C-alpha positions as a Markdown table, in Angstrom:
| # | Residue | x | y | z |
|---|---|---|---|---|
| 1 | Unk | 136.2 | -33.8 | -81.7 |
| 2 | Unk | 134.3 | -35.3 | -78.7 |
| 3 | Unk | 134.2 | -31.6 | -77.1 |
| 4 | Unk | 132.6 | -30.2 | -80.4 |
| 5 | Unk | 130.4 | -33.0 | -80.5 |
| 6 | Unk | 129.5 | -32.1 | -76.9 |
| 7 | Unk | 129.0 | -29.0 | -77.6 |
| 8 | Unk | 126.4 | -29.2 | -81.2 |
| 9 | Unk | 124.6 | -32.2 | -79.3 |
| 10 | Unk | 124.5 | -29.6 | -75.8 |
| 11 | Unk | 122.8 | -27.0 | -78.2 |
| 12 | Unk | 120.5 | -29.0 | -80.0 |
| 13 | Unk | 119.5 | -30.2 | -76.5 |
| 14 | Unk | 118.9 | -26.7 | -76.1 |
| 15 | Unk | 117.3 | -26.1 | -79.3 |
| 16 | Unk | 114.8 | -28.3 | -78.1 |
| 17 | Unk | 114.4 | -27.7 | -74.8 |
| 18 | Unk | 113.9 | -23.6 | -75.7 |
| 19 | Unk | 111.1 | -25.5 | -78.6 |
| 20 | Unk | 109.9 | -27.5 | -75.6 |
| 21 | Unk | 109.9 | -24.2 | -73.4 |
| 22 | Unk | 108.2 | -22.3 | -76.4 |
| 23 | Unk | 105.8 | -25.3 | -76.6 |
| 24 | Unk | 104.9 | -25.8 | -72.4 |
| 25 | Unk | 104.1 | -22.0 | -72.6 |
| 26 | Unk | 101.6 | -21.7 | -75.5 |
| 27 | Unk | 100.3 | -24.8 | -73.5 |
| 28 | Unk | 100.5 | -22.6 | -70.4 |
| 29 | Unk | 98.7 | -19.6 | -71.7 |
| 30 | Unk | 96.0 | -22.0 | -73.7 |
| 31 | Unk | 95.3 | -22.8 | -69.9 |
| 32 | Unk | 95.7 | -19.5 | -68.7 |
| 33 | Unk | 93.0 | -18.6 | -70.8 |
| 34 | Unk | 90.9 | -21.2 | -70.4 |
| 35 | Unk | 91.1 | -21.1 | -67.0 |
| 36 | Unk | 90.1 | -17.4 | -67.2 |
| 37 | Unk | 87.0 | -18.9 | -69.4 |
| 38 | Unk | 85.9 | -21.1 | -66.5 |
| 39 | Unk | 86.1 | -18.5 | -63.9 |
| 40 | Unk | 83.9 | -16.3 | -66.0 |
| 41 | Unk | 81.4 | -19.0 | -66.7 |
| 42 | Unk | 82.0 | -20.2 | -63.1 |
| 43 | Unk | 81.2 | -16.3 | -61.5 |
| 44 | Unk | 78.4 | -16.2 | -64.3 |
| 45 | Unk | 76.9 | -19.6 | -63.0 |
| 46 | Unk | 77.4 | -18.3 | -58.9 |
| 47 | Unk | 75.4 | -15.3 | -59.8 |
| 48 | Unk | 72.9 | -17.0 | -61.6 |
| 49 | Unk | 73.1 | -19.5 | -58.6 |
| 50 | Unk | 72.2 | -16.5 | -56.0 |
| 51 | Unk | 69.4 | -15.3 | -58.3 |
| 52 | Unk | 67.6 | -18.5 | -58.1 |
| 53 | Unk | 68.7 | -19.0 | -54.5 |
| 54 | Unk | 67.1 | -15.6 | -54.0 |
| 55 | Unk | 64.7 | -16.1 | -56.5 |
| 56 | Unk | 64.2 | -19.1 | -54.1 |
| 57 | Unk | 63.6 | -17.3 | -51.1 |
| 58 | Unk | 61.4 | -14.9 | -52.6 |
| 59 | Unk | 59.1 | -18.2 | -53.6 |
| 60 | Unk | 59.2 | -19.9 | -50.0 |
| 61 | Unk | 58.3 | -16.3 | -48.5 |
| 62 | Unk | 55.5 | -15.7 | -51.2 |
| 63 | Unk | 54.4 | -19.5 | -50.5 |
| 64 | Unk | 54.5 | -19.0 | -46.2 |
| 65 | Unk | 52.7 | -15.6 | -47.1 |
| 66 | Unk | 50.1 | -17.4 | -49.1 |
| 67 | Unk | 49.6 | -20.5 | -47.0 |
| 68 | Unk | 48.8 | -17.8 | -43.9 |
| 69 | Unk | 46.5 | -16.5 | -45.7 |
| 70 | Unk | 45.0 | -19.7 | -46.8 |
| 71 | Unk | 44.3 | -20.4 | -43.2 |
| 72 | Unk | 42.7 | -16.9 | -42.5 |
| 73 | Unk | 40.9 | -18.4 | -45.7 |
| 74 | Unk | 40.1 | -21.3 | -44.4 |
| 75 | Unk | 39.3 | -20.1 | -41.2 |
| 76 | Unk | 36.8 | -17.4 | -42.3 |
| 77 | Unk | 35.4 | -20.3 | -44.0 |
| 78 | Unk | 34.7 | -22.2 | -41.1 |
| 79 | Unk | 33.0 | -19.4 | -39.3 |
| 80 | Unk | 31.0 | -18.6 | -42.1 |
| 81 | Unk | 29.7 | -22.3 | -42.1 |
| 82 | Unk | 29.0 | -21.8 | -38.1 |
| 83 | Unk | 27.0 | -18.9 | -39.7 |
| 84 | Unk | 25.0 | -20.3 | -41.5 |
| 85 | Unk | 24.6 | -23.3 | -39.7 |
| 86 | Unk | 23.1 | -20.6 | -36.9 |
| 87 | Unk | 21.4 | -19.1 | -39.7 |
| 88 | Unk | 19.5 | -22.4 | -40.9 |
| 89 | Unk | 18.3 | -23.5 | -37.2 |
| 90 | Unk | 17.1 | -19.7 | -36.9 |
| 91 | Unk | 15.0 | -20.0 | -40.4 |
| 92 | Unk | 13.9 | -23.8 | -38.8 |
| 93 | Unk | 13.0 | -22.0 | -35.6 |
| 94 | Unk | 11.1 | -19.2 | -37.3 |
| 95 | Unk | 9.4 | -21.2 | -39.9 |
| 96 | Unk | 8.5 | -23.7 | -37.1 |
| 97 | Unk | 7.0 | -20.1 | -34.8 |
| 98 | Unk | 5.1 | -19.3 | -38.0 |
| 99 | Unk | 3.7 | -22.2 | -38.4 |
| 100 | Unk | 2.3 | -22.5 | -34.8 |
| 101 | Unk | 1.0 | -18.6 | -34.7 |
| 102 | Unk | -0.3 | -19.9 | -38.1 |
| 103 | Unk | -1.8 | -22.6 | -36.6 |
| 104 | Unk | -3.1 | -20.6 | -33.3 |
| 105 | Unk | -4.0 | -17.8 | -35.6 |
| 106 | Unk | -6.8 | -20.6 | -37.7 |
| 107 | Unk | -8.0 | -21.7 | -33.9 |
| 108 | Unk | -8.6 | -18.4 | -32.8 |
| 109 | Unk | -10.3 | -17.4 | -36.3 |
| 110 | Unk | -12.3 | -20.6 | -35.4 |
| 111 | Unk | -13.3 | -19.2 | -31.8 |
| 112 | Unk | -14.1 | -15.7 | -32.9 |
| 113 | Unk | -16.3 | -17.1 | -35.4 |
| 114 | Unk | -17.6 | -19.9 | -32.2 |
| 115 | Unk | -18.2 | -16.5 | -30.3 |
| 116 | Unk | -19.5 | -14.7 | -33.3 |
| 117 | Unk | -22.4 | -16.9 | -34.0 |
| 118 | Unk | -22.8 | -17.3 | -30.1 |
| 119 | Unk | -23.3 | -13.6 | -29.8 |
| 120 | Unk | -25.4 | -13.5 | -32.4 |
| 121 | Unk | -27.6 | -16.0 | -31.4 |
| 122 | Unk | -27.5 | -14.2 | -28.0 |
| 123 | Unk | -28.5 | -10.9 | -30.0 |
| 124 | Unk | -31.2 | -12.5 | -32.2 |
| 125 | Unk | -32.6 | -14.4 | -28.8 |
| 126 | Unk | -32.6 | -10.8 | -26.7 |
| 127 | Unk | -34.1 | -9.2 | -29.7 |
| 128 | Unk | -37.3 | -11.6 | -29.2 |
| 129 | Unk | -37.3 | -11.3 | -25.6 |
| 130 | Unk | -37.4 | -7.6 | -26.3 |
| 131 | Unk | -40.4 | -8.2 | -28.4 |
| 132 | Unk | -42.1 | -10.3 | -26.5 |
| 133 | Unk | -41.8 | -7.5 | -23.5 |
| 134 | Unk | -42.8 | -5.0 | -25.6 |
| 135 | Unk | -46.0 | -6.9 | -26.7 |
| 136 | Unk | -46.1 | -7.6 | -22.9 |
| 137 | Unk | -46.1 | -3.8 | -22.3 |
| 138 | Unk | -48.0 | -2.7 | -25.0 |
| 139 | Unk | -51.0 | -5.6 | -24.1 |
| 140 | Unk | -50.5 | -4.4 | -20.3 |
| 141 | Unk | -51.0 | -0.7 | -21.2 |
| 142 | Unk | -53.8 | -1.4 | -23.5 |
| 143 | Unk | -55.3 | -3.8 | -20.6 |
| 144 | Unk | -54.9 | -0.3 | -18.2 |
| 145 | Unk | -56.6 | 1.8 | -20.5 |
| 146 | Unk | -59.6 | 0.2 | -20.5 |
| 147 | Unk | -60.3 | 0.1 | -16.7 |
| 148 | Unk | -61.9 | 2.5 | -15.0 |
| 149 | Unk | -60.2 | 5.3 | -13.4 |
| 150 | Unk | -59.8 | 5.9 | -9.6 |
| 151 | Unk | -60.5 | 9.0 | -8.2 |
| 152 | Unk | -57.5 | 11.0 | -7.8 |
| 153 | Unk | -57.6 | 12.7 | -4.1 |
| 154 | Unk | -56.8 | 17.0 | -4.1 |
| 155 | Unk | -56.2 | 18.7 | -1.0 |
């Protein structure tokens, strides 16, 4: 009796150690598969990881790019504002020349008109002076006429 008991408690330990084995692999495949799951979604999240890493890289290049050219930018800038600093003290410089040709220009309109009125003073005094000859010349040949003549001397 004790070798039969043996033997029925032996195969029900079997019995549920084949259930147990049945059971630890449907656990085993449940993890198979999940683990399968996760390495998908893991591969899936490493690609979209390099994507943004290059996506990333693109950025920091596009920013370095964009930050040497806001330096040409700002450096254009800067020379443009030389410029025109250059360009204002010109415009101060040529205003302040027009100004004193401006100025010159209204003293020697004052002179020519000085001169002007000198010369024609000058004209209007020479004028009399001619007169008064001319009278002079006129009275002296009218004075001539009226004396006798000499006597001319023919050989």
């Amino acid at each position: 009796k004790g070798a039969l008991e043996r033997a029925v408690a032996a195969e029900a330990s079997l019995l549920e150690s084949r259930e147990a084995l049945r059971a630890a692999q449907l656990h085993v495949a449940s993890l198979e598969e999940r683990l399968t799951n996760s390495q998908a979604q893991l591969a899936s999240a490493l690609d979209d990881g390099m994507r943004g890493a290059r996506a990333t890289e693109d950025a920091e290049r596009r920013a370095g790019e964009l930050q040497a050219r806001f330096g040409e930018v700002q450096s254009q800038l800067q020379s443009a504002r030389a410029e025109n600093s250059k360009l204002a003290a010109l415009r101060q410089e040529v205003e302040r020349t027009c100004a004193e040709q401006r100025l010159r220009g209204d003293h020697a309109e004052a002179e020519v008109r000085r001169i002007s009125g000198k010369a024609t003073r000058m004209a209007d005094a020479l004028a009399q002076l001619a007169n008064v000859a001319q009278r002079a010349v006129e009275s002296e040949l009218q004075a001539t006429e009226h004396l006798p003549s000499a006597p001319t001397h023919e050989t």
